Tab-separated table of N, CA and C in Angstrom:
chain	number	residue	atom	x	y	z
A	1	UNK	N	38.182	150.488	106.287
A	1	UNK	CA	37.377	150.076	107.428
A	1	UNK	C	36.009	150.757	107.347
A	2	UNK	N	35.175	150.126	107.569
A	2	UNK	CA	33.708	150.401	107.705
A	2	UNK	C	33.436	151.466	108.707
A	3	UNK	N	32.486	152.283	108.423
A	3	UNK	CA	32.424	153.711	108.826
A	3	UNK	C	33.796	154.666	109.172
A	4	UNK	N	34.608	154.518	108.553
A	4	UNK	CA	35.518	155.467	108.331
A	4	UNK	C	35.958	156.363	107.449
A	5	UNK	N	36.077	157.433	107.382
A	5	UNK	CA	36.362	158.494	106.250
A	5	UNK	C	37.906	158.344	105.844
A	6	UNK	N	38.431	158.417	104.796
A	6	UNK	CA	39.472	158.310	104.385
A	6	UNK	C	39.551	159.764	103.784
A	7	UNK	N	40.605	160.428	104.007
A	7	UNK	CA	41.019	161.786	103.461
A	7	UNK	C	42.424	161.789	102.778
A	8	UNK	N	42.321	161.668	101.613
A	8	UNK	CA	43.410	162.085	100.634
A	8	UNK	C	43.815	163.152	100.165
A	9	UNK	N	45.183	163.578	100.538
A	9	UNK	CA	45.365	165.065	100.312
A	9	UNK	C	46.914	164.954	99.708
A	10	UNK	N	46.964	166.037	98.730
A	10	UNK	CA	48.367	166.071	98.173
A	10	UNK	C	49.860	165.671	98.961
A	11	UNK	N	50.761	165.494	98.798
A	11	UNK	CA	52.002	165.300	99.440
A	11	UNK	C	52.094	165.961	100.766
A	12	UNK	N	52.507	167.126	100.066
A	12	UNK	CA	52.785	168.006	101.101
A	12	UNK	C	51.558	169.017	101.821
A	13	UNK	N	50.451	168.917	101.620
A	13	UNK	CA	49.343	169.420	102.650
A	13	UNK	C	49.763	169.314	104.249
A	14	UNK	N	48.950	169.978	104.445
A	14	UNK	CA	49.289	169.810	106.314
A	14	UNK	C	47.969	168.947	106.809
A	15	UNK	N	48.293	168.095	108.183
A	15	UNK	CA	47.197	167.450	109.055
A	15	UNK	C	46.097	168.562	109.055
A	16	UNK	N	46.376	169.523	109.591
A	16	UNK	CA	45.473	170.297	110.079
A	16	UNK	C	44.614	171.013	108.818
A	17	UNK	N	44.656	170.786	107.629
A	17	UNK	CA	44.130	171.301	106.393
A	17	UNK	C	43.029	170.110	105.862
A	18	UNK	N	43.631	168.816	106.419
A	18	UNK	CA	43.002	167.671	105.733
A	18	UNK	C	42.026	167.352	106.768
A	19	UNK	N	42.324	167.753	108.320
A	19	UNK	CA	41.115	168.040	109.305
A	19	UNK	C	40.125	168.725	109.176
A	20	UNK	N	40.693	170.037	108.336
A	20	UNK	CA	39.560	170.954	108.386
A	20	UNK	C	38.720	170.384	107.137
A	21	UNK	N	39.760	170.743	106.073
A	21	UNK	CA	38.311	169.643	104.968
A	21	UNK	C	37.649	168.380	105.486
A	22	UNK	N	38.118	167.543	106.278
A	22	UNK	CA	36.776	166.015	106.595
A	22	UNK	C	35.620	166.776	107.659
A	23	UNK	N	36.488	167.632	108.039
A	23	UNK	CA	34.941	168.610	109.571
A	23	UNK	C	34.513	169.631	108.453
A	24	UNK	N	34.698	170.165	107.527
A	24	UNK	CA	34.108	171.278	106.921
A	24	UNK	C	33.260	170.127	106.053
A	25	UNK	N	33.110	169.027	105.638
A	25	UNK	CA	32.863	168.196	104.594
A	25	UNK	C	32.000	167.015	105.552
A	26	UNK	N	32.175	166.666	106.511
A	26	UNK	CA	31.450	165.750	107.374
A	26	UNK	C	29.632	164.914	107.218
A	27	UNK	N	28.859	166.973	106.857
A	27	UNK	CA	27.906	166.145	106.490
A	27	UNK	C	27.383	165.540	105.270
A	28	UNK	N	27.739	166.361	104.569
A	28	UNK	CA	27.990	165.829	103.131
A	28	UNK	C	29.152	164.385	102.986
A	29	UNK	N	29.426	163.923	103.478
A	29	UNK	CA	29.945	162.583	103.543
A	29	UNK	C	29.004	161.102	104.316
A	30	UNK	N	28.449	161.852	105.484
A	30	UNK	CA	27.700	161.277	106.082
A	30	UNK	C	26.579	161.039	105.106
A	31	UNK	N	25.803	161.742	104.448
A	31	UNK	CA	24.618	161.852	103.321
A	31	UNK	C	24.839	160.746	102.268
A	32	UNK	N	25.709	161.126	101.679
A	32	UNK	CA	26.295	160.046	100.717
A	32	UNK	C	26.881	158.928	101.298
A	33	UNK	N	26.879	158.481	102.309
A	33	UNK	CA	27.485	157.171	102.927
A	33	UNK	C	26.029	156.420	103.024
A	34	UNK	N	24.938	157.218	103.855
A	34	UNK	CA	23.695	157.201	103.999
A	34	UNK	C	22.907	156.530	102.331
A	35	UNK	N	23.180	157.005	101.464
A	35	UNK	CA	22.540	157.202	100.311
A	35	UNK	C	23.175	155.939	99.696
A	36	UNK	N	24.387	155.578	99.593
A	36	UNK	CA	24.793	154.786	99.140
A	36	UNK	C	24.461	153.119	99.954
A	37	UNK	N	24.393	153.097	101.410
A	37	UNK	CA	23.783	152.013	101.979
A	37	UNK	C	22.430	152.156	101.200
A	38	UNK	N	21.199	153.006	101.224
A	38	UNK	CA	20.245	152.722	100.869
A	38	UNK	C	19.911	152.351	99.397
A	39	UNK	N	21.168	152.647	98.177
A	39	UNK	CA	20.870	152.012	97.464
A	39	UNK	C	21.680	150.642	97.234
A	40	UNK	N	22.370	150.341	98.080
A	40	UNK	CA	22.786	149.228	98.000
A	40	UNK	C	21.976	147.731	98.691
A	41	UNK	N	20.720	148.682	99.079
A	41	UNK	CA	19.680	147.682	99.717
A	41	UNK	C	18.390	147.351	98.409
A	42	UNK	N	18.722	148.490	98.005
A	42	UNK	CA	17.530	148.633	97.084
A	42	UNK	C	17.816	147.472	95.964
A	43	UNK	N	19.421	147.540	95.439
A	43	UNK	CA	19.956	147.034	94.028
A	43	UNK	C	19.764	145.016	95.043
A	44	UNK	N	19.914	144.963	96.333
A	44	UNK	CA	19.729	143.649	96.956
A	44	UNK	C	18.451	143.069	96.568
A	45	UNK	N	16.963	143.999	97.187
A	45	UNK	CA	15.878	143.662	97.021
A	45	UNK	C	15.736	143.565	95.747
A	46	UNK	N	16.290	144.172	94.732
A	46	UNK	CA	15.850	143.892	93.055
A	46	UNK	C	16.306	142.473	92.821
A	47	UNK	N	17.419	142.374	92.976
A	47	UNK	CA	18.536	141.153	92.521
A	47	UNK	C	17.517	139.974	93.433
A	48	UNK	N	17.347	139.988	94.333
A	48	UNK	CA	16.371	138.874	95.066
A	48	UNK	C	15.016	138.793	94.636
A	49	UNK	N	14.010	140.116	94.286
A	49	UNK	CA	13.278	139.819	93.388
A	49	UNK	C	13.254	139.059	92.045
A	50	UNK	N	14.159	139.438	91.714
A	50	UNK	CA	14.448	139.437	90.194
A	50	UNK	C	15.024	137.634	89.981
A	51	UNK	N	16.046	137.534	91.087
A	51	UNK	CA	16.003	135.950	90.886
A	51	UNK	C	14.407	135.042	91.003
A	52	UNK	N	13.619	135.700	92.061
A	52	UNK	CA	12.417	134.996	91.947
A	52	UNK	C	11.659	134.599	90.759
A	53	UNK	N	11.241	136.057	89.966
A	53	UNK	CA	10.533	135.706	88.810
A	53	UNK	C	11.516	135.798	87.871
A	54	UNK	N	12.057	135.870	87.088
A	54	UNK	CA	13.125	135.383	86.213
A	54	UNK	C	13.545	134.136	86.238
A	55	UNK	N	13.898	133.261	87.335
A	55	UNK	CA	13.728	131.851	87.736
A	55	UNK	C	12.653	131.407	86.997
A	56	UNK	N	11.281	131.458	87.546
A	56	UNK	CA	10.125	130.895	87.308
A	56	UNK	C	10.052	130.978	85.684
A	57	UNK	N	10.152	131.887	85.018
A	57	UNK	CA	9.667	132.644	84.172
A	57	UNK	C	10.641	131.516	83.047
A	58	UNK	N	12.287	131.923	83.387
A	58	UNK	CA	12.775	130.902	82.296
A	58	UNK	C	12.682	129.682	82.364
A	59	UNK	N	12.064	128.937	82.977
A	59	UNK	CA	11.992	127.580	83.328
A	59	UNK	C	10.716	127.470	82.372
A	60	UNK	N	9.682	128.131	82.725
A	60	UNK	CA	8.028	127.862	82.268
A	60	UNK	C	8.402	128.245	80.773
A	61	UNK	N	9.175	129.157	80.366
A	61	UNK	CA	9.672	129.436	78.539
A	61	UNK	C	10.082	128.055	77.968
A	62	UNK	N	11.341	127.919	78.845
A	62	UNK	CA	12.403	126.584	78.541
A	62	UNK	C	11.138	125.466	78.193
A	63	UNK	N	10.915	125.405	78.986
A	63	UNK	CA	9.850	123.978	79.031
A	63	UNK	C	8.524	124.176	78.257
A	64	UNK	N	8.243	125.212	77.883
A	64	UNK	CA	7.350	125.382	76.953
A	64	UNK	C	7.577	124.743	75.605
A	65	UNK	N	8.591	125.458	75.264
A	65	UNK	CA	9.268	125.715	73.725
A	65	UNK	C	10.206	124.623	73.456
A	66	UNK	N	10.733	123.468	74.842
A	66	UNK	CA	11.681	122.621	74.715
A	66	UNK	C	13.184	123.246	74.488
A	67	UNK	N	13.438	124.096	75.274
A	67	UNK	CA	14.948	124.860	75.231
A	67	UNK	C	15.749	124.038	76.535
A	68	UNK	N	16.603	123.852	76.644
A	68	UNK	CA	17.495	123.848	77.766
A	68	UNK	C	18.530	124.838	77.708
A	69	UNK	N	19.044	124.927	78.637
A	69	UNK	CA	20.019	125.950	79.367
A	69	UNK	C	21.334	125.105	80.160
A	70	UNK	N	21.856	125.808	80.448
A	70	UNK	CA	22.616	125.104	81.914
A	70	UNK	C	22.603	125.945	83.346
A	71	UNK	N	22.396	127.696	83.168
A	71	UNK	CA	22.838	128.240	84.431
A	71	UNK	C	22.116	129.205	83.910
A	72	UNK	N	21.853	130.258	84.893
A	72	UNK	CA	21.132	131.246	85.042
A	72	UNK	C	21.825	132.172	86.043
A	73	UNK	N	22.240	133.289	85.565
A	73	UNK	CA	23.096	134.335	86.369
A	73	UNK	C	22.326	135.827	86.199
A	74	UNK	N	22.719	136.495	87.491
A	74	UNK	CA	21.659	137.995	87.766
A	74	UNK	C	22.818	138.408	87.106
A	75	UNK	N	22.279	139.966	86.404
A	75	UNK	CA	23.846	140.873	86.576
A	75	UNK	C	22.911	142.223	86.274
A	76	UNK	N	24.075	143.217	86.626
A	76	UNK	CA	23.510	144.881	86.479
A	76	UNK	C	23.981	145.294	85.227
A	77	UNK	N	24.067	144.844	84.596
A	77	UNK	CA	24.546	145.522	83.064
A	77	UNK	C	24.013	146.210	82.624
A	78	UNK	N	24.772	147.346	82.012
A	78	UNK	CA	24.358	148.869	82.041
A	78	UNK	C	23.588	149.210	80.782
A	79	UNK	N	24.256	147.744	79.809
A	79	UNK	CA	23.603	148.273	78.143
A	79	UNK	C	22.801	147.002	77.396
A	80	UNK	N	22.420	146.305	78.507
A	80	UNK	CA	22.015	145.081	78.092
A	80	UNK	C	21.294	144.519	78.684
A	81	UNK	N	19.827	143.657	78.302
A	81	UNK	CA	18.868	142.952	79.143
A	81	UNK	C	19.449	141.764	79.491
A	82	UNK	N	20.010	140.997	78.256
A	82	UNK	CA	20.437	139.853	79.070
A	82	UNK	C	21.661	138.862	77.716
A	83	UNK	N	22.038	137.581	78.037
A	83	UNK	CA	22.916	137.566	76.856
A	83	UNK	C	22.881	135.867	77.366
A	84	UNK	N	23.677	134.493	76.254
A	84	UNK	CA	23.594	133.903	76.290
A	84	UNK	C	25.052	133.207	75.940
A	85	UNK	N	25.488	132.857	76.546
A	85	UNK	CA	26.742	132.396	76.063
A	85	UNK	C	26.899	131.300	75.436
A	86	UNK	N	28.195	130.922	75.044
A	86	UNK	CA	28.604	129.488	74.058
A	86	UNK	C	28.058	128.672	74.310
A	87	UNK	N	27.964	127.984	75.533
A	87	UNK	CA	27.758	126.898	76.261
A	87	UNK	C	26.444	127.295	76.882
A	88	UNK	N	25.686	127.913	76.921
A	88	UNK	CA	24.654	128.220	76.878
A	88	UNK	C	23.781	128.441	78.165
A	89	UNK	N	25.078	129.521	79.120
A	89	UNK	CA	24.692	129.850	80.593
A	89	UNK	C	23.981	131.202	79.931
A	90	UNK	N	22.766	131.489	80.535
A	90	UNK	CA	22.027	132.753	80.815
A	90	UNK	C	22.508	133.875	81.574
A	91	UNK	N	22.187	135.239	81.270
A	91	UNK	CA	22.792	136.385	81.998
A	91	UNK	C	21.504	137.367	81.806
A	92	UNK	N	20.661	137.488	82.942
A	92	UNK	CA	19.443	138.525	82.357
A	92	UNK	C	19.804	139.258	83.649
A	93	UNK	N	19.000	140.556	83.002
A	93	UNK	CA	19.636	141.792	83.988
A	93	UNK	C	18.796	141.864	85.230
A	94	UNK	N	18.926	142.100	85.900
A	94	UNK	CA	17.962	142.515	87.436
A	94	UNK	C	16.681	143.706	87.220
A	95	UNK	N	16.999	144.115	86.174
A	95	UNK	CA	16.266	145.366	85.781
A	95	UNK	C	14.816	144.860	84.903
A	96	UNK	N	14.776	143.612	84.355
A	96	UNK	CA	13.711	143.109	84.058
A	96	UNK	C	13.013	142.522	84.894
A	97	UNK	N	13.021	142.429	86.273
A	97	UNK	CA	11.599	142.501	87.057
A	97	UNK	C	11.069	143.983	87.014
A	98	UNK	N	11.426	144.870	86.354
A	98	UNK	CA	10.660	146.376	86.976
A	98	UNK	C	10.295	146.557	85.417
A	99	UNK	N	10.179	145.391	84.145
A	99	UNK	CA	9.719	145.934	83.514
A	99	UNK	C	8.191	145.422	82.975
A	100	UNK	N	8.128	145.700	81.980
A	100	UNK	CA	6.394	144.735	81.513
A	100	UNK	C	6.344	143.066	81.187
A	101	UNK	N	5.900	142.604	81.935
A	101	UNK	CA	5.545	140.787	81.317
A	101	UNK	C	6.086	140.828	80.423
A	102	UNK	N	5.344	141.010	79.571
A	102	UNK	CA	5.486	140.656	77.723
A	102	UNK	C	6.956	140.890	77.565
A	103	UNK	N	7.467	142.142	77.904
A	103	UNK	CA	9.037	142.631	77.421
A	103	UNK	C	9.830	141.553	78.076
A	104	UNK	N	9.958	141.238	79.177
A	104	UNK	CA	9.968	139.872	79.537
A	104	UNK	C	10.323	138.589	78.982
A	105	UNK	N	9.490	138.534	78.804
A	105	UNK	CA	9.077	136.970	77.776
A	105	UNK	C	9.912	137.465	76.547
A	106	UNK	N	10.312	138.757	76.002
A	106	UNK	CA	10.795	138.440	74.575
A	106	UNK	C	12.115	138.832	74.922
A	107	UNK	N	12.398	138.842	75.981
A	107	UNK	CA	14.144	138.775	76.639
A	107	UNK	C	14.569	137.346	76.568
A	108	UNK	N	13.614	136.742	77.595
A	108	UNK	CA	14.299	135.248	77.773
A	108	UNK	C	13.722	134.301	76.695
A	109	UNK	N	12.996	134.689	76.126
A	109	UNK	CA	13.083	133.926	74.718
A	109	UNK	C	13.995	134.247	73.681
A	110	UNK	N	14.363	135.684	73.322
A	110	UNK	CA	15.452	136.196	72.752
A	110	UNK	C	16.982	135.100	73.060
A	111	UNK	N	16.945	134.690	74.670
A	111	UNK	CA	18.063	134.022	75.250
A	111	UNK	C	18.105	132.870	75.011
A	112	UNK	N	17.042	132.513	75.096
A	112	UNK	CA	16.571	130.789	74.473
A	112	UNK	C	17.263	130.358	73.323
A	113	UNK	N	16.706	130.892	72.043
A	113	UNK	CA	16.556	131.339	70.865
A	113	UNK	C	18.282	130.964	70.748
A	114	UNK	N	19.096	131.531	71.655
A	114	UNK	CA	20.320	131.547	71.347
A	114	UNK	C	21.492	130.174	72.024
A	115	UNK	N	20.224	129.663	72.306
A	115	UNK	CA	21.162	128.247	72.818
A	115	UNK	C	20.465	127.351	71.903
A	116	UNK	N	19.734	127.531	70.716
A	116	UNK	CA	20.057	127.042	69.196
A	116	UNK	C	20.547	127.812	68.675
A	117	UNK	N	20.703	129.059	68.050
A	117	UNK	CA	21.149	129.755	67.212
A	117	UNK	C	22.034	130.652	67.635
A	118	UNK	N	23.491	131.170	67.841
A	118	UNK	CA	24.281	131.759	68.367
A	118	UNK	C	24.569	133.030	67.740
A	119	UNK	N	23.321	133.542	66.903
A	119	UNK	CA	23.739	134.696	66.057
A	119	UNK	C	22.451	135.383	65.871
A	120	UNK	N	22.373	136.645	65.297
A	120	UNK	CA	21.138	137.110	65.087
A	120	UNK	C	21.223	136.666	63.204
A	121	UNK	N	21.090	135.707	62.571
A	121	UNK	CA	20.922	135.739	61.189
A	121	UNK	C	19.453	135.246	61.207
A	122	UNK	N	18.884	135.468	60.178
A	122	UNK	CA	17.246	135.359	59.272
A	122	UNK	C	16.984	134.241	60.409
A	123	UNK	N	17.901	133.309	60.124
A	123	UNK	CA	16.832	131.869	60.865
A	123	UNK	C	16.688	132.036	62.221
A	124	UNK	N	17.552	132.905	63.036
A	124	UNK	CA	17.250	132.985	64.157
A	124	UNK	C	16.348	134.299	64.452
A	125	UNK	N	16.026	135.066	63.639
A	125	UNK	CA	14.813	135.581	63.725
A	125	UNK	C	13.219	135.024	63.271
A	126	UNK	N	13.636	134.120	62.337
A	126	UNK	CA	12.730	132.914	62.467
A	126	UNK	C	12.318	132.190	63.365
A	127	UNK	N	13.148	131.900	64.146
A	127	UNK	CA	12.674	130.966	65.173
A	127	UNK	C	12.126	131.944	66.275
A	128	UNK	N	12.780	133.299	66.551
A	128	UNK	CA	11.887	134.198	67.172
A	128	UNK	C	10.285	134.105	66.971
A	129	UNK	N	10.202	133.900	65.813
A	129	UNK	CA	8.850	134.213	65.290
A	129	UNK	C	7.788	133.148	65.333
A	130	UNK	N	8.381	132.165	65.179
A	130	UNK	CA	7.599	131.157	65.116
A	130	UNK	C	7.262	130.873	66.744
A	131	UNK	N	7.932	131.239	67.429
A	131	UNK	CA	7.357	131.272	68.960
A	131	UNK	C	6.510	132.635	69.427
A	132	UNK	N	7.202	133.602	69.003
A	132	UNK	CA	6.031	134.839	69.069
A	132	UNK	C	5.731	135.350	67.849
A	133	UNK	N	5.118	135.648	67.483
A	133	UNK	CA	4.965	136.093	66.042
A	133	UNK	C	4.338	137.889	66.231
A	134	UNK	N	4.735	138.023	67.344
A	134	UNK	CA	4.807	139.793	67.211
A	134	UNK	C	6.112	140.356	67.878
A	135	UNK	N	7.217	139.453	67.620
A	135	UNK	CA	8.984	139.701	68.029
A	135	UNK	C	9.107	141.033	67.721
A	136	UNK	N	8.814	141.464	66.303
A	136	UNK	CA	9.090	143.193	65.757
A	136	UNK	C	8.695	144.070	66.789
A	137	UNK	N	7.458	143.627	67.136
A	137	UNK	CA	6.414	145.097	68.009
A	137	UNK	C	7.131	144.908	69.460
A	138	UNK	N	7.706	143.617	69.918
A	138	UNK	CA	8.212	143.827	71.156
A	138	UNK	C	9.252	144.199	71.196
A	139	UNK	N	10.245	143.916	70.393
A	139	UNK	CA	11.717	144.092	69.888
A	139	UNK	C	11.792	145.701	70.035
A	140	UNK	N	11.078	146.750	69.231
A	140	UNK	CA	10.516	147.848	69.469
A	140	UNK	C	10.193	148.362	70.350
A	141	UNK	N	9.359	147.981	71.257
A	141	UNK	CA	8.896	148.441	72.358
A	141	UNK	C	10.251	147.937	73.459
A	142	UNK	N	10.389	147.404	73.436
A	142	UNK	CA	11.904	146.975	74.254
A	142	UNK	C	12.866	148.519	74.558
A	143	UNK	N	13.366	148.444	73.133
A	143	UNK	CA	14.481	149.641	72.755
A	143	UNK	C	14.227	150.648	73.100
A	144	UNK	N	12.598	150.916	73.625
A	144	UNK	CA	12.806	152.291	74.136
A	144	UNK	C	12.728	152.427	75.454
A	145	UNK	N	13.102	151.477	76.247
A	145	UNK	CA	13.620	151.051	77.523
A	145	UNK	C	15.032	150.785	77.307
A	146	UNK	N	15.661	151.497	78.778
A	146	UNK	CA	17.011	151.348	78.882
A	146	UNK	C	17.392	150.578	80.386
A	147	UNK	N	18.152	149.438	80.290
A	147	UNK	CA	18.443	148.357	81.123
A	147	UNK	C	18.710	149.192	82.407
């Protein structure tokens, strides 16, 4: 239940032990209850940003370059900008609105890229290239950003 503390205590503890730890512990629970609403507003406003321009952004790529897609999904993934599946639904992270344009653009083209080519071999770094032809320097500059 919402705003309630839950106190878990061994078997045999007593009430009055598991009282005193939630009142000896109270504000430090309150803080982190606090902390955790506020970033759970924060990770909202990203994810709603982030659908905004990420929307725009793969559409104006797609239609540039002549790619189609089928779906476009937010996610928080911890080790990854974004990914492209079989069937060729999109997954870019929420974390690329907070990063640079350009890095950007060589995400969801990276994603593109992969609803022709389902692999990283030569030709699909080819076709990287032939749409940007500085893939290396961004590819690079990418990696030393962490999602």
């Amino acid at each position: 239940k919402q705003g309630c503390i839950l106190v878990t205590v061994p078997k045999y503890s007593s009430f009055k032990l598991a009282r005193e730890f939630a009142i000896h512990n109270l504000d430090l629970a309150k803080a982190n209850f606090k902390e955790n609403e506020r970033t759970k507003k924060e990770t909202s406003d990203l994810r709603k940003k982030a659908r905004e321009i990420l929307t725009e952004e793969l559409d104006n790529c797609a239609k540039k370059y002549g790619f189609k897609y089928r779906s476009l999904k937010m996610s928080s993934a911890k080790r990854r900008w974004g990914s492209c599946s079989y069937i060729n639904n999109i997954n870019l992270n929420i974390e690329l609105a907070n990063i640079p344009k350009h890095l950007r653009e060589y995400v969801i083209l990276h994603e593109l890229c992969h609803t022709k080519i389902k692999n990283h071999s030569e030709k699909f770094w080819n076709l990287m290239e032939k749409y940007m032809p500085d893939t290396k320097k961004r590819r690079t500059e990418l990696r030393q950003l962490k999602p």
